[in-house]
Coordinates of C-alpha atoms in Angstrom, one line a residue:
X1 CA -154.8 215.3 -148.2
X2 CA -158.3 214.0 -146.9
X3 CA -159.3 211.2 -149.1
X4 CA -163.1 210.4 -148.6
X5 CA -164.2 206.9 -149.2
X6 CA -167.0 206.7 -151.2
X7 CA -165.5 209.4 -153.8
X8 CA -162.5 207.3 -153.7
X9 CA -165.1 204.0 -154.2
X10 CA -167.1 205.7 -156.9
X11 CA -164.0 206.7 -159.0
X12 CA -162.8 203.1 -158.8
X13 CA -166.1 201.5 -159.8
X14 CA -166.4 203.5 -163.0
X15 CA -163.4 201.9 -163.9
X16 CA -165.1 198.2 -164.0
X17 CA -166.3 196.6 -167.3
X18 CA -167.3 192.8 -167.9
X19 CA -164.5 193.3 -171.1
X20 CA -161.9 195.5 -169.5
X21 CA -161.0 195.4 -165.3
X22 CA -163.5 193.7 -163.0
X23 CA -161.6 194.8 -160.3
X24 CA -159.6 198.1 -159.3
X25 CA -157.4 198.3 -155.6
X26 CA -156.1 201.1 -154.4
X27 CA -153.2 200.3 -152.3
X28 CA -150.6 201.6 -150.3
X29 CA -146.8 200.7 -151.3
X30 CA -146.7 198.5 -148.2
X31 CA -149.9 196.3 -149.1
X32 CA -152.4 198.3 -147.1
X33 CA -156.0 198.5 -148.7
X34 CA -156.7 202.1 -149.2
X35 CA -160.0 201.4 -151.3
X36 CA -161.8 198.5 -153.8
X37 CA -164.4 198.0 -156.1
X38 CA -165.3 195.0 -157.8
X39 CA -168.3 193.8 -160.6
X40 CA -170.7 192.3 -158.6
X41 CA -170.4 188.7 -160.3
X42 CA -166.9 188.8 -159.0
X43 CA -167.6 190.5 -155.6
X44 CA -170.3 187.3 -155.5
X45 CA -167.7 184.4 -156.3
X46 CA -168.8 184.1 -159.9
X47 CA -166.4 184.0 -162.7
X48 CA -166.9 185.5 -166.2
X49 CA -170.2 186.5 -165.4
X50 CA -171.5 183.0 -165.3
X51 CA -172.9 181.5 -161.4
X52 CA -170.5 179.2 -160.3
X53 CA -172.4 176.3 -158.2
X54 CA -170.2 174.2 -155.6
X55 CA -169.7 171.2 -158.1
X56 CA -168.4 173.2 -161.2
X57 CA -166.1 174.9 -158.9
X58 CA -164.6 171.8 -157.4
X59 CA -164.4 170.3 -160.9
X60 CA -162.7 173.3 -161.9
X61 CA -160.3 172.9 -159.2
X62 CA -159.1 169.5 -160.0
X63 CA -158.5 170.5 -163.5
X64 CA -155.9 173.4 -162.4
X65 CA -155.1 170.1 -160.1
X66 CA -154.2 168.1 -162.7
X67 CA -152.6 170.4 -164.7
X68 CA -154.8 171.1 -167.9
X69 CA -155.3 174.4 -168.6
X70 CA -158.9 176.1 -169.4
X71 CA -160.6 178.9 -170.8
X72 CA -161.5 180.5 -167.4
X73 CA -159.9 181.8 -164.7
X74 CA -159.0 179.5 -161.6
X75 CA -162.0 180.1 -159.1
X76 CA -160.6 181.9 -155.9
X77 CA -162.4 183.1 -153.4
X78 CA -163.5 186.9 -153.5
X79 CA -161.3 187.7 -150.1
X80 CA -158.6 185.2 -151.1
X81 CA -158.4 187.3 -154.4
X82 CA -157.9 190.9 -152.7
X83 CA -155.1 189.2 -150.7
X84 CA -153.5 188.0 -153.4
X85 CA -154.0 191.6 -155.3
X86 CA -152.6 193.2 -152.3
X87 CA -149.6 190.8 -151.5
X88 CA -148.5 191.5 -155.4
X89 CA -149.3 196.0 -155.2
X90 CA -147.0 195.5 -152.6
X91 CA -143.8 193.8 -154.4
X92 CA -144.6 195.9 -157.5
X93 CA -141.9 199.0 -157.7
X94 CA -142.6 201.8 -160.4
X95 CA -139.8 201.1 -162.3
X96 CA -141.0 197.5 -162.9
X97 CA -143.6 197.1 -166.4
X98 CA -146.5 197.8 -165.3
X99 CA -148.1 194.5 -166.9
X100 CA -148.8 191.4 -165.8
X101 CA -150.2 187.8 -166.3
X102 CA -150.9 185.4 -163.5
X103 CA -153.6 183.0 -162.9
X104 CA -156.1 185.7 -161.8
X105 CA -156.0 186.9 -165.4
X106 CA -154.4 190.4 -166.3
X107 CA -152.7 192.6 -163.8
X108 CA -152.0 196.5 -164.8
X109 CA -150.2 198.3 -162.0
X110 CA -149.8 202.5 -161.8
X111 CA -147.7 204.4 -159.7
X112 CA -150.5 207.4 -158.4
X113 CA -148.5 210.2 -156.5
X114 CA -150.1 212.1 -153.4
X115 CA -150.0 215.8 -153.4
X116 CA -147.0 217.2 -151.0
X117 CA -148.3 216.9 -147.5
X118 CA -148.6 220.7 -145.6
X119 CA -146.4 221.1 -142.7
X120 CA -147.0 223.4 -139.8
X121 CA -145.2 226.8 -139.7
X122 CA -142.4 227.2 -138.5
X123 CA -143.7 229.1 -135.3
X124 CA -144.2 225.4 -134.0
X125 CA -141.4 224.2 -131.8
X126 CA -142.1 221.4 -130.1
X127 CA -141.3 218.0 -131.5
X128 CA -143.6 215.4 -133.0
X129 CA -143.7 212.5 -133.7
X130 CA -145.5 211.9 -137.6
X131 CA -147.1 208.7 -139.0
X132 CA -145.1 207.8 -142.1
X133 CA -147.1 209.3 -144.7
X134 CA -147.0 207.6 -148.4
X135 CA -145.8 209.3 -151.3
X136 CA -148.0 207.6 -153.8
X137 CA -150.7 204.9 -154.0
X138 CA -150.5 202.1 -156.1
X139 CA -153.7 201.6 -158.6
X140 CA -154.3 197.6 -159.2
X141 CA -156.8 196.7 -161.7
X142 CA -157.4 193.1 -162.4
X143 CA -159.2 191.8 -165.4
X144 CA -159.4 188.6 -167.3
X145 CA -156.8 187.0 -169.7
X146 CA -158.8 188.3 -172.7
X147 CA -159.1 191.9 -171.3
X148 CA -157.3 193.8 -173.8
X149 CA -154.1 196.0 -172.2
X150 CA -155.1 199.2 -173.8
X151 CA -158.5 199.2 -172.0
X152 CA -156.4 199.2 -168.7
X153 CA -154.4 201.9 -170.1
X154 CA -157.5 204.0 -170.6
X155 CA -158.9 203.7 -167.5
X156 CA -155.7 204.6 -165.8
X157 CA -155.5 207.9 -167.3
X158 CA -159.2 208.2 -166.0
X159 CA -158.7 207.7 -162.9
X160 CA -155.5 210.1 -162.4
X161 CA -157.3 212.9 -164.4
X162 CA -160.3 212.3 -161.7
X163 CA -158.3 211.8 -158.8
X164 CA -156.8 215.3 -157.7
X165 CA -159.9 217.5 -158.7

């Protein structure tokens, strides 16, 4: 299966709403980044929409510091974030719920399977060596802790009835 990039881009990005996701990954089951797409006030370093300016950022830093717990997310860097998305696709198993909270706000994690790859006919009889190819991606959308579940849900079933056509 060819999987071109900015399809693959586009279908991720029309998943992002400043109340549902703000970010969608497309991963491999090992952690590798297949494809992303994030709002732009996230992609920027911004939290909930709002410009985050280097003071309120350290303040808000101390205060996760210190223990207190606010409204907003923890700020993160926009690069540290993927990581972080990434690192967790790649310990998530299908078998495992499919939500979670952590402090990046809501995760929602879906299992999307590959089409069978096509093998060469049997008239081929030299041996060769094949890249592991995956089964299935894993779908990551990441939204804040007021992001209801159902809208990732929705957007799931979106994306899977978009992604094999």
């Amino acid at each position: 299966m060819l999987i071109s990039p900015a399809t693959t881009h586009s279908l991720l990005r029309d998943l992002l709403t400043p109340s549902g996701a703000h970010t969608a990954l497309l991963v491999t089951p090992a952690g590798q980044l297949v494809c992303q797409a994030t709002l732009d006030e996230y992609a920027d370093g911004a939290n909930g929409g709002e410009a985050a300016d280097s003071e309120g950022a350290a303040g808000d830093a101390d205060a996760v510091q210190e223990g207190e717990v606010g409204d907003e997310e923890p700020y993160v860097e926009p690069q540290q974030r993927l990581r972080i998305l990434m690192g967790l696709a790649a310990q998530w198993e299908p078998g495992v719920p499919p939500k979670q909270e952590c402090e990046l706000g809501r995760l929602y994690f879906h299992s999307v399977a590959l089409p069978e790859p096509e093998h060469a006919g049997p008239g081929i009889l030299l041996p060769s060596v094949r890249p592991q190819i995956p089964r299935s991606f894993v779908l990551v959308l990441n939204g804040g802790a007021d992001a209801p579940w159902p809208n990732f849900a929705s957007q799931v079933e979106v994306f899977t009835s978009r992604w094999l056509q």
